XYZ file of C-alpha atoms in Angstrom:
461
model
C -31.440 39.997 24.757
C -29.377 43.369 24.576
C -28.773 44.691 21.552
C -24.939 44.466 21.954
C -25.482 40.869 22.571
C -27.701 40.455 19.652
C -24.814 41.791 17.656
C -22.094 39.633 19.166
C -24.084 37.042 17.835
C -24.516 38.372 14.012
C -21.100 38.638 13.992
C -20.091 35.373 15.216
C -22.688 33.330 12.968
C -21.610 35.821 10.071
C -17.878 34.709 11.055
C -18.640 31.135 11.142
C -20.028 31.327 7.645
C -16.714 33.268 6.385
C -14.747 30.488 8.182
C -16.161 28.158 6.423
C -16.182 29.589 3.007
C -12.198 31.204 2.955
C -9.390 29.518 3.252
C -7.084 30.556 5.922
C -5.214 33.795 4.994
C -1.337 31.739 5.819
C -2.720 28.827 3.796
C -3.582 31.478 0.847
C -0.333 33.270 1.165
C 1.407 29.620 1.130
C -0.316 28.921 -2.555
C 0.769 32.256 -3.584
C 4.506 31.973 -3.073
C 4.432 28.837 -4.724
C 2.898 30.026 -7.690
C -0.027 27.307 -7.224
C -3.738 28.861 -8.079
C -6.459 28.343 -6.072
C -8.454 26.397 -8.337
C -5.400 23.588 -8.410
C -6.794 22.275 -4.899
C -9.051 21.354 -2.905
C -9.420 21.766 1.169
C -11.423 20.787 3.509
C -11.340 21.150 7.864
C -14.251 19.842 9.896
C -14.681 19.053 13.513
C -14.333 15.058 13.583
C -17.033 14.542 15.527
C -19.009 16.017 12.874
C -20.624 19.794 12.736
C -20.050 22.745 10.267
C -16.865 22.997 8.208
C -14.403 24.867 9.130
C -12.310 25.707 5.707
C -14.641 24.174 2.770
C -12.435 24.992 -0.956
C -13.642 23.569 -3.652
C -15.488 20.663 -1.818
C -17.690 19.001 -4.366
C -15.254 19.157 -7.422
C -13.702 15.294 -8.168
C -9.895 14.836 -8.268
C -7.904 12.509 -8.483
C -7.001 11.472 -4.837
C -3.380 9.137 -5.719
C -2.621 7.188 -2.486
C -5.228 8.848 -0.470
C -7.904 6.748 -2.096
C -6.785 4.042 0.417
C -8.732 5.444 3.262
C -11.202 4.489 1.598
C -10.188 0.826 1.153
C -9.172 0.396 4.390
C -11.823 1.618 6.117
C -14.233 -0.220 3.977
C -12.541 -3.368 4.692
C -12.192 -2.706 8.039
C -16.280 -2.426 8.406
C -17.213 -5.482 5.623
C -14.336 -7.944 6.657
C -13.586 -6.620 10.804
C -10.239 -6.188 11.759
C -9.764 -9.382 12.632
C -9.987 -10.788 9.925
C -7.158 -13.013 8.726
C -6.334 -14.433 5.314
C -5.346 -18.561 5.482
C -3.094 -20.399 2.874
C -4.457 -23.723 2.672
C -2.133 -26.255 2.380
C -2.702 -30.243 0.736
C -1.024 -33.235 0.780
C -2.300 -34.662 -2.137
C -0.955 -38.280 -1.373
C -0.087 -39.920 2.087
C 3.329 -39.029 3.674
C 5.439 -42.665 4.526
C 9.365 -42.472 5.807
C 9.302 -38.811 5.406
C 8.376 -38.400 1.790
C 4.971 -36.822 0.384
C 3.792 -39.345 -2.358
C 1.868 -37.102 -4.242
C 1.673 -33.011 -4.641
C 2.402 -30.571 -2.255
C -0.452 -27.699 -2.994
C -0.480 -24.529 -1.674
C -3.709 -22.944 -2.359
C -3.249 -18.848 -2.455
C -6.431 -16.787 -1.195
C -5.345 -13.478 -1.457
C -2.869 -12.909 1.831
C -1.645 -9.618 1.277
C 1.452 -9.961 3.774
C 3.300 -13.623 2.791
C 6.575 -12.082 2.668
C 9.570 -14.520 2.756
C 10.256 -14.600 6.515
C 6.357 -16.061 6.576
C 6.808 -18.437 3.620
C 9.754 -20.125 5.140
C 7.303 -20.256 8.835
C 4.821 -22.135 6.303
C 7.426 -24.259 4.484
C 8.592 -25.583 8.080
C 5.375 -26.364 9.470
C 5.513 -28.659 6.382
C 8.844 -29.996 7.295
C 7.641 -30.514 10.992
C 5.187 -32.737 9.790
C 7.188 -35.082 8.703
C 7.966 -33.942 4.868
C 11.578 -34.529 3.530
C 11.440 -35.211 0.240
C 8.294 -34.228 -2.097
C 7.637 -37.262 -4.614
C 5.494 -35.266 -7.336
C 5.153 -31.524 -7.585
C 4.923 -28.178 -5.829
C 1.441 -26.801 -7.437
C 0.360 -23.358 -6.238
C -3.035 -22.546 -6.952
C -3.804 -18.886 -7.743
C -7.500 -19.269 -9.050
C -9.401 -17.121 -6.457
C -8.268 -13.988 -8.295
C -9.418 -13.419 -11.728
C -7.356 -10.833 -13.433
C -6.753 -9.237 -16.414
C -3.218 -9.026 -18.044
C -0.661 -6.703 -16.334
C 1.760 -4.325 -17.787
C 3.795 -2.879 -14.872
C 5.276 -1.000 -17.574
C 1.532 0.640 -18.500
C 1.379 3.285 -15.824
C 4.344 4.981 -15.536
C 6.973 3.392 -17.994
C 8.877 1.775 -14.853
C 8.074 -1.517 -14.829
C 10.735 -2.659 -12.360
C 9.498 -0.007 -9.054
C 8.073 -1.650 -6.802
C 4.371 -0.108 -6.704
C 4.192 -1.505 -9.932
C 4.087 -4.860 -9.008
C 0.335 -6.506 -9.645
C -1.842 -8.547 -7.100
C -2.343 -12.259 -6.981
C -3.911 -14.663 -4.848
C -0.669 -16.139 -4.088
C 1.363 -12.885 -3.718
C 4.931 -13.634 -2.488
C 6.934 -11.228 -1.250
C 5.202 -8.698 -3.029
C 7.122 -9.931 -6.288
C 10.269 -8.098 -5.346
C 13.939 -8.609 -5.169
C 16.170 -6.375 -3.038
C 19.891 -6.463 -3.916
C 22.503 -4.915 -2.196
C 26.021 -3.357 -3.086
C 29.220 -3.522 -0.776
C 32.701 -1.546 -2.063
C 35.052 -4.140 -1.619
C 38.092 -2.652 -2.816
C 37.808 -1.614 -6.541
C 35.034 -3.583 -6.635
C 31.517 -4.109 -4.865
C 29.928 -7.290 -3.874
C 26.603 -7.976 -5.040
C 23.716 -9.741 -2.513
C 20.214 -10.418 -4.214
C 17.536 -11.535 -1.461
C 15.913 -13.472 -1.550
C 17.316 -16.588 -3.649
C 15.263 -17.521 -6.430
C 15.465 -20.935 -7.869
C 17.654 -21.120 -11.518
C 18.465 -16.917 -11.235
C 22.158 -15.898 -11.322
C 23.554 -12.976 -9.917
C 26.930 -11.427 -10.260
C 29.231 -11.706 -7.661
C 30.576 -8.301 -7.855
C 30.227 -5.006 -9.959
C 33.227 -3.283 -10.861
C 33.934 0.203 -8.788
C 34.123 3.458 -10.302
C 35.938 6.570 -8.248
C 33.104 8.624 -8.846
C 30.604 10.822 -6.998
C 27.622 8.918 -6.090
C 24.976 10.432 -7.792
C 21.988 8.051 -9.747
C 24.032 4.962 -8.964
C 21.442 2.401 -10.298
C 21.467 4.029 -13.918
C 25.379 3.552 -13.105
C 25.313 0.008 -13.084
C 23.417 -0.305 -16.684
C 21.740 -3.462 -15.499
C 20.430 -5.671 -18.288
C 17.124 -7.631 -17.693
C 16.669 -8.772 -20.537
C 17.509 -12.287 -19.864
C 15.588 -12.504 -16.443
C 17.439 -15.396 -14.811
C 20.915 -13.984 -16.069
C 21.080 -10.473 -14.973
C 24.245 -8.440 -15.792
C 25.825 -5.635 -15.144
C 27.226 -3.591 -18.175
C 28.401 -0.109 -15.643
C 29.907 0.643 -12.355
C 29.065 1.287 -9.437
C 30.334 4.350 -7.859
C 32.482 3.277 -4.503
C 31.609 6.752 -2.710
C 27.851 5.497 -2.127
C 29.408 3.101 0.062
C 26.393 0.278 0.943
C 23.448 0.640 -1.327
C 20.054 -1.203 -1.407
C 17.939 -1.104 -4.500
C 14.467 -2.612 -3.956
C 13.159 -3.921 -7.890
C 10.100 -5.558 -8.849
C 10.988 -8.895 -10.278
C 10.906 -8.353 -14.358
C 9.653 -11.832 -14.640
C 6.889 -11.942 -12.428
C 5.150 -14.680 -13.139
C 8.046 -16.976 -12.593
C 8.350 -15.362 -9.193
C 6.331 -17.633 -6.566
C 7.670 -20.693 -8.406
C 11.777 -19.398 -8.278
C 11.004 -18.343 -4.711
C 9.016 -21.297 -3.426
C 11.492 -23.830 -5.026
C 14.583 -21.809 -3.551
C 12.858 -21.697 -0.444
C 12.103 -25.492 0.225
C 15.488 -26.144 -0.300
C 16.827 -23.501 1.928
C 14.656 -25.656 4.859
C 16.270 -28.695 3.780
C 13.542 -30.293 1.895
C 13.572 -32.321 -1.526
C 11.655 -32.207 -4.406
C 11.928 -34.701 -6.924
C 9.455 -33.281 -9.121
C 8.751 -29.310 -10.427
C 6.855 -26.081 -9.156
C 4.253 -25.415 -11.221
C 0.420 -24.073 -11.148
C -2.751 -25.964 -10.821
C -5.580 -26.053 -8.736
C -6.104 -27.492 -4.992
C -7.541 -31.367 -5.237
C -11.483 -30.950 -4.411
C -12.785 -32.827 -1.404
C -9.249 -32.772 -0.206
C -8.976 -31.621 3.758
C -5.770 -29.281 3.946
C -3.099 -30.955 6.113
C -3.364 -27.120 7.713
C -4.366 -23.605 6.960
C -1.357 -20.698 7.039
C -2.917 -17.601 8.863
C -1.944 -14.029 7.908
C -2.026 -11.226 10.734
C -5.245 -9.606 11.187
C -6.262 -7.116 9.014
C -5.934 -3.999 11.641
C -2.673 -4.868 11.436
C -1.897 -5.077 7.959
C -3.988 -1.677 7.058
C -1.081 -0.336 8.924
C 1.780 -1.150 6.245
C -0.886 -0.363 3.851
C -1.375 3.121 5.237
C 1.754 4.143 6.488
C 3.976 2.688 3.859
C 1.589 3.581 0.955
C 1.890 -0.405 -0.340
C -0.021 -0.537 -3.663
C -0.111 -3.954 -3.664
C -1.271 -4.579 -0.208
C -4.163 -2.400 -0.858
C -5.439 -4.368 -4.220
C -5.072 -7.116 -2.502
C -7.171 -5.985 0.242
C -9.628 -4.460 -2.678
C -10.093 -8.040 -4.175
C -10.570 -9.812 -0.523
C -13.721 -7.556 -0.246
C -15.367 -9.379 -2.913
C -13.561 -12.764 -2.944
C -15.433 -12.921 0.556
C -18.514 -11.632 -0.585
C -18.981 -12.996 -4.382
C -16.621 -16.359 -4.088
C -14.056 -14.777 -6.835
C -11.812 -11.647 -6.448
C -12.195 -9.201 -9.275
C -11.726 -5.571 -9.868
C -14.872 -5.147 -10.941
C -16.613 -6.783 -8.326
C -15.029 -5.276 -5.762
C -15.932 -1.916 -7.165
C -19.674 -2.548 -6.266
C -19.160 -4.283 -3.406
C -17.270 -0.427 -2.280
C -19.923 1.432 -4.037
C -22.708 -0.998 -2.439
C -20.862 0.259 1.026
C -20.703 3.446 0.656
C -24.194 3.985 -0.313
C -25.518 2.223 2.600
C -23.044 4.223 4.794
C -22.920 7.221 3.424
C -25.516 8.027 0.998
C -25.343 10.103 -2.225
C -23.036 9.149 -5.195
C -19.478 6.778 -4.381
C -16.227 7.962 -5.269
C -14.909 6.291 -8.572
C -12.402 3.560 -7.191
C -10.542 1.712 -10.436
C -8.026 -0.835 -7.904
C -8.425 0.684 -4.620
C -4.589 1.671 -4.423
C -4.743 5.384 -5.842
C -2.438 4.077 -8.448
C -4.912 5.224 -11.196
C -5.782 8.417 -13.577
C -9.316 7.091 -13.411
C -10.258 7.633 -9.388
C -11.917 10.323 -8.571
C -13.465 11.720 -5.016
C -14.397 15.168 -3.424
C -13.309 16.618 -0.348
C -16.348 16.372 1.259
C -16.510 12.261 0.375
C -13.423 12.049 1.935
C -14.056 13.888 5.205
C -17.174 11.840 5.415
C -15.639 8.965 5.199
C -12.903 10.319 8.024
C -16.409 11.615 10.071
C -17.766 8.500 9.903
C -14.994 6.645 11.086
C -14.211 8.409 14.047
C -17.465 7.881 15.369
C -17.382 4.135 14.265
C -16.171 1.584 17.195
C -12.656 0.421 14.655
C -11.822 4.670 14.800
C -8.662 3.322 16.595
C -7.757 0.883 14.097
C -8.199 3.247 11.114
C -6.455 6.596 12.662
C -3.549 4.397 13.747
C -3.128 2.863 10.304
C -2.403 6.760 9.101
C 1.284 7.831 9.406
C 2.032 10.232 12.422
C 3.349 13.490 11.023
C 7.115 14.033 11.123
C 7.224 10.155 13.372
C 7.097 7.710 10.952
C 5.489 6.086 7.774
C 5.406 8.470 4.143
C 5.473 11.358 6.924
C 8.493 10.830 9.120
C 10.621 13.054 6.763
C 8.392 15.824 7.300
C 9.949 18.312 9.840
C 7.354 20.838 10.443
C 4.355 20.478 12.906
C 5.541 16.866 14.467
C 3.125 14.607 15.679
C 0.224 17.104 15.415
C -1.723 14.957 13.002
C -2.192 11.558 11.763
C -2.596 11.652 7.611
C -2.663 9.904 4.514
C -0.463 10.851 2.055
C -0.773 10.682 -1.598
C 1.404 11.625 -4.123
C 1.733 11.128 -8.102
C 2.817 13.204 -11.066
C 0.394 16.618 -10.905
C -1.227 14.937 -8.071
C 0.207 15.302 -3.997
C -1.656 15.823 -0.852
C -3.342 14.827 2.325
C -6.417 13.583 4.044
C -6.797 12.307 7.943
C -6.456 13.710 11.203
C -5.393 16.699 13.172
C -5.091 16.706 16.776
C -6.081 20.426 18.473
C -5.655 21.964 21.806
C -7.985 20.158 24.601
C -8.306 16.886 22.487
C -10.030 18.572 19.612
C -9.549 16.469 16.621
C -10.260 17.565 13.249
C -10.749 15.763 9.769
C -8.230 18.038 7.119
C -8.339 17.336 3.545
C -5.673 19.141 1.407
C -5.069 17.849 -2.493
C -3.654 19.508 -5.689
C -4.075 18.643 -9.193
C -2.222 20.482 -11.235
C 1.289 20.282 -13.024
C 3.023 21.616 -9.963
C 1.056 19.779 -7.499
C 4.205 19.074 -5.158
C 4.272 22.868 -4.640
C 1.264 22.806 -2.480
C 3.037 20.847 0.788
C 3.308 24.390 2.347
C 0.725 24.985 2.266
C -1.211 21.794 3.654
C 1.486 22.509 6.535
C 0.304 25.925 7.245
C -3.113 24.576 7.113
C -2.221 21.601 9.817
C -1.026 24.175 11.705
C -4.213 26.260 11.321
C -6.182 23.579 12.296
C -3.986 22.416 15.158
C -4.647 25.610 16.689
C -8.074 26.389 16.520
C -9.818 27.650 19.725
């Protein structure tokens, strides 16, 4: 070989191994303006069909990943459960149906469905009604046994008990245990919607108006929970927001599924003479018919690209409801560590719910673009990369305005903790697995740079 050849090639191996130990000199300059040291994150860029690193920062030190830990659910549910996998609601007749009455129970049997929103509940309710039921002689019983949980504090994370991301799992999880209610200026006044009805809950009618900027309208309206199924509004609610929509977990949630269930059945025209309560599913009983959910590939995809907490516990428990008979925390911990070992190798990330929504879960860069590695060259690579949101299109990314639709990634963000982990799409159909987290007090300062690096990476010969 000549000897200007054999030099060509020093300097290109002893360039690959400075790629792959620096972090792009844009990306550095990014952290700097923002104040944000380089030991606050971590990054990571890799071909995605596996081969040397291209950036490696930091990639063996364990943060804490917030919302990003759901690639790691999702996938692992994706390979253990396949993503067709569905979720049924049995439901009983516990007594034989004569003139259109049910003499007995109707029980609805909850196994975890992460997706039985209202619009899905009210499909169930009237596959009841088709079959014949008009009026319900004994009870409504909803049996929530195949979880085993501990007690829930949505207040225990964060202090804000009523956000939505707060709300807790449950093997009959109705519409996520949430209310929406929405304001209309109507004159001095503004009219006051609450969907969707639940059973023995009274709303105001209307708020009074105040000529005020908008601002924090909710802390404007001073509502009082204290008294769960009399809400009231003490403030106003400033008329130049013109039509709001606050989204609140339900402070009462264990009263939810009943309120909801026993609104609903009304709301199809059905009677029930006795109460909603729990209990558990008659044994021996055949269900009068099982409620699918859609498949899991599908419902990854709210999971991913809205960031749903809830969703993603709920997916967390299926894994080892399916595998141990009973969903728990705990056991669905080894069934992911179990996983990963056999897929992966080495130590597992620490996983506490499977949301992110923990101080306690820990992974490296490197875990995670293994994980993203071994996905792409796994067969359900489509199902998992389309789950992620598309950058600047739609999901937790379609605010973002910079470098549109040049990657597909996973955001996560909580206080002292924001970043990134999935896809980037390079010239020629390159694709390359990006990791980009911060922990650190001002971890939201970091988005700069994790869009200088996208664009890095998006660019890369």
């Amino acid at each position: 070989m000549p000897r200007w050849s054999r030099l060509a090639c020093c300097l290109l191996a002893w360039s690959a191994a400075a790629w792959g130990q620096a972090l792009p000199p844009e990306v550095g300059a990014a952290l700097d303006a923002q104040g944000l040291p380089r030991d606050a994150v971590v990054m990571f860029v890799a071909p995605a069909e596996g081969g040397p690193a291209r950036v490696e920062h930091r990639p063996d030190v364990a943060i804490n990943p917030a919302s990003v830990a759901k690639l790691a659910t999702t996938y692992a549910a994706l390979d253990l459960l396949g993503p067709n996998f569905t979720w049924t609601t049995p439901v009983y007749f516990d007594g034989p149906v004569r003139m259109g009455t049910l003499e007995g129970n109707l029980v609805l049997k909850g196994q975890g469905d992460p997706k039985l929103v209202i619009e899905r509940l009210w499909l169930l309710l009237r596959r009841v009604r088709a079959l014949g039921v008009h009026t319900i002689q004994g009870d409504i019983v909803l049996d929530r046994s195949a979880f085993q949980l501990p007690p829930h504090d949505p207040a225990a994370f964060d202090g804000q008990p009523l956000r939505p991301y707060n709300a807790s799992p449950d093997a009959l999880l109705v519409n996520f245990k949430t209310v929406t209610l929405t304001f209309t200026p109507d004159g001095n006044q503004a009219r006051v919607h609450a969907d969707p009805e639940l059973a023995g809950v009274r709303w105001p009618a209307t708020v009074p108006g105040a000529l005020t900027d908008c601002g924090d309208w909710i802390t404007s309206l001073a509502a009082d929970f204290r008294d769960p199924a009399r809400v009231r509004f003490a403030g106003r609610y400033p008329l130049a927001c013109g039509e709001q929509s606050w989204q609140l977990a339900w402070p009462d949630p264990g009263t939810y599924p009943a309120r909801a269930i026993a609104a609903l059945w009304q709301g199809v025209g059905g009677h029930l003479r006795g109460q909603v309560r729990e209990g558990l599913a008659p044994a021996g009983l055949k269900p009068a018919f099982e409620f699918a959910s859609p498949p899991l590939a599908e419902v990854i995809r709210d999971i991913n690209k809205f960031s749903n907490n809830v969703m993603a516990q709920q997916v967390f428990l299926t894994l080892s409801l399916q595998q141990r008979g009973t969903g728990t925390f705990e056991g669905s911990r080894e069934v992911l560590r179990t996983w990963w070992r056999e897929r992966f190798g080495g130590e597992p990330p620490v996983t506490e719910n499977g949301s992110g929504l923990s101080r306690n879960e820990s992974i490296t860069a490197r875990q995670l673009a293994q994980l993203l590695q071994g996905a792409w060259a796994s067969p359900l690579m489509p199902d998992l990369a389309a789950s992620l949101p598309l950058l600047g299109v739609d999901g937790t990314l379609r605010r973002q305005r910079q470098n549109v639709g040049l990657a597909h990634l996973k955001s996560g963000s909580l206080n002292e903790v924001s970043g990134v982990a999935g896809y980037v799409h390079g010239p020629q159909g390159r694709r390359y697995v990006l990791v980009a987290i911060a922990n650190h007090r001002r971890a939201s300062a970091v988005r700069p740079a994790v869009q200088a690096l996208v664009e890095w990476a998006a660019h890369q010969p």
